[in-house]
Amino acid sequence: MTRRQGSPTGGFSARTRAEALARFQADTFDIAIIGGGITGAGIARDAAQRGLAVALLEKGDFASGTSSKSSRMIHGGLRYLAQRHIHLVRESLVERGLLLRLAPHLVHPMPWLLPVYEGGANSRFVLRLGLTAYDVLAGRRRLRRHRSLSREALEHNEPAVRTNGLQGGFRYFDCLVNDARLTLATVRSAARDHAAVANYVEATEVLSEGGRVTGVRFTDRLSGSTGTLRAHVVVAAAGPWTDRVRALAGVPPMLRPTKGTHVVVEHARLPLSNAVAFAFRDRMMFAVPYRDYTYIGTTDTDFTGDPGQVLAEADDVEYSIEAANSAFTGDLSPDDVLSTWAGVRPLVYEEGSPSEVGRDYDVQVGPEGFITIAGGKLTTYRAMAEDLVNRIIQQEARRLGGAKPPCRTASTPLPGGDLDRFERYREAAATPLEESWDVPRQAAYHLLDTYGTEYLKVLTYARQSPELLQPLAPDVPALAAEAVYAVEEEMALTLEDFMVRRTELMLFEPEHGLEAAGRAATLMGEALGWGRGQRQEQMESYRQAVADMTAFRAAGGQRPAAPPS
Ligand SMILES: Cc1cc2nc3c(=O)[nH]c(=O)nc-3n(C[C@H](O)[C@H](O)[C@H](O)COP(=O)(O)OP(=O)(O)OC[C@H]3O[C@@H](n4cnc5c(N)ncnc54)[C@H](O)[C@@H]3O)c2cc1C
């Protein structure tokens, strides 16, 4: 088995992970964070930037929990305005403006349409007031002011919208994000500031001495080995697993988890140019055009199961299709659904209907040395982290060796985001990629959208082996170099890490990118030293993940077999 040469750029790989595991055992950390979703990643980045000694343990892959299952919006949340959560909307709009600057390759403005119908829940007048407030709350970070649209203008902009009773509507702007890559960029940024971070490491026990938490026991889920990590403060940032982690520390539950699902159809089956928000039964739903697809979401139902086993069931798919058919002129059926994703919102316990449960976060301290943070949104993760790290520094000043510098995360770009005016950068970089590197235009855009300025690092791998400049499979935008880059620079350790979270090939490629997966398994195997059997296991496990994602098609909702090789 040939092992490809290691990282030419420093790397964030299995070797980095092995070093982190050794540090977990050897060092005493200021803060140990349980959970490598966006919340834990944000805290690690902020604390590491301020010079604190940080450890982060993630039991699966980074973002494998809720943080790769969101609706992918960086938004103020018009709905929360109607619920009078003004503080949350204002904070979210400020963070939206900041994230556009910190990760302009991952966060993009998107026009939204809001059609208004006779007899609808909200009149034009109320919606206009709401959107004006939305613009005002965004302050100088506003994207573009909302506009009122006549019925004709709305029909012209979005011919697929149902016209029965249509009065007109509004256009406003919010942002879309690649949620998993935002999380990964945040974790990598923390590691650059010397945080010890590792995926596939589970905290299995919370340790204490004399009533104070002093660290955790952990298990390396790849090797099965166990160890002890000591820390002045342990933070539970475990998303929908929060109550399980709190149980390890002997503290009561605090969550009301709700499940949300999304379905993906071909763009041709629901052709939209704007994202569209619409009311269906008692809640707001949306349809978002994305690449050659449109996705529809989201359901919101109480969830009591295992957050690791959450899937879009047949009922969820039917509900989403029914909702889309109520809002658009086409006639979709569950057979049109190509991919799905489902996640569990780690909401803080409140009574009322699931859609009404607040999206703000909560911090609970106790027992001494143990802090839980839960709730919130992807959009506000940076502000949540700043608040939490401030509190820890204040409360634990003596143990942490005195004062620490203020938060800098609002002004330091995330990896790949150190550029101005993304659109201009994208065009300027795509041309030489096409002309000098022979990279097809679509693949060039994909490289820039995925890696931002770090696309140059991906190319350094292709310089070592020019065949890595080829696509992973015909018509797939991802290049072969990306599979090697994911291993060497993004700590991808399984095929699924690559196909689902480093790229989006599982959700947004015909046949879920199965052919590309085969080539990626070969390249990852060479870099990680997989034998033939391991490569086959990786493929099998990927096929099973695809089968699970489309399980709603199977009669009785049983776990279906993976498609044949
Ligand atoms: C359907 C849906 C749509 C959403 N849409 C949006 C949106 O459009 N915009 C927005 O701003 N927000 C949105 N959200 C909310 C947002 O996605 C979440 O608030 C956010 O992702 C939560 O991140 P987290 O890090 O707290 O949780 P997670 O991402 O779940 O991370 C927690 C991590 O902890 C790990 N973990 C658990 N136990 C252990 C252990 N013992 N040891 C080690 N690791 C452990 C888990 O593996 C997991 O990766 C949405 C949520 C859902 C469900």
Coordinates of C-alpha atoms in Angstrom, one line a residue, residues 70-78 92-112 134 138 141-144 172-179 182 275 286 288-290 295 377-379:
S70 CA -29.6 22.9 10.2
S71 CA -31.7 24.7 7.6
R72 CA -28.4 26.5 6.7
M73 CA -29.6 30.0 7.3
I74 CA -27.6 32.8 8.9
H75 CA -30.6 34.9 9.7
G76 CA -32.3 37.3 12.2
G77 CA -35.4 35.1 12.2
L78 CA -38.5 37.1 11.1
S92 CA -28.7 37.5 15.2
L93 CA -28.7 40.3 12.6
V94 CA -25.5 41.7 14.1
E95 CA -23.9 38.3 13.9
R96 CA -25.1 37.8 10.4
G97 CA -23.2 40.9 9.4
L98 CA -20.1 39.7 11.2
L99 CA -20.1 36.2 9.7
L100 CA -20.4 37.6 6.2
R101 CA -17.1 39.3 6.9
L102 CA -15.4 36.4 8.8
A103 CA -16.3 33.7 6.4
P104 CA -17.5 35.3 3.1
H105 CA -16.8 32.0 1.2
L106 CA -19.3 30.1 3.4
V107 CA -21.9 32.7 4.2
H108 CA -23.8 34.2 1.2
P109 CA -26.7 36.7 0.9
M110 CA -29.8 35.2 -0.5
P111 CA -33.0 37.0 -1.6
W112 CA -36.2 35.8 0.1
Y134 CA -35.9 43.8 10.6
A138 CA -29.8 45.1 11.4
R141 CA -25.0 45.7 9.0
R142 CA -28.2 45.6 6.9
L143 CA -27.9 43.7 3.6
R144 CA -30.5 45.3 1.3
Y172 CA -35.9 40.8 1.7
F173 CA -32.4 39.4 2.3
D174 CA -30.9 36.9 4.7
C175 CA -27.9 34.6 4.3
L176 CA -27.2 30.9 3.6
V177 CA -24.3 29.0 5.1
N178 CA -22.5 25.7 4.7
D179 CA -23.1 24.7 8.3
L182 CA -18.4 26.7 9.2
A275 CA -35.8 31.4 -1.3
F286 CA -39.5 27.5 3.3
V288 CA -34.5 27.2 -1.0
P289 CA -32.9 26.9 -4.4
Y290 CA -29.4 25.4 -4.0
Y295 CA -34.7 22.0 -0.5
K377 CA -28.6 29.1 17.0
L378 CA -25.9 28.5 14.5
T379 CA -26.2 32.2 13.6

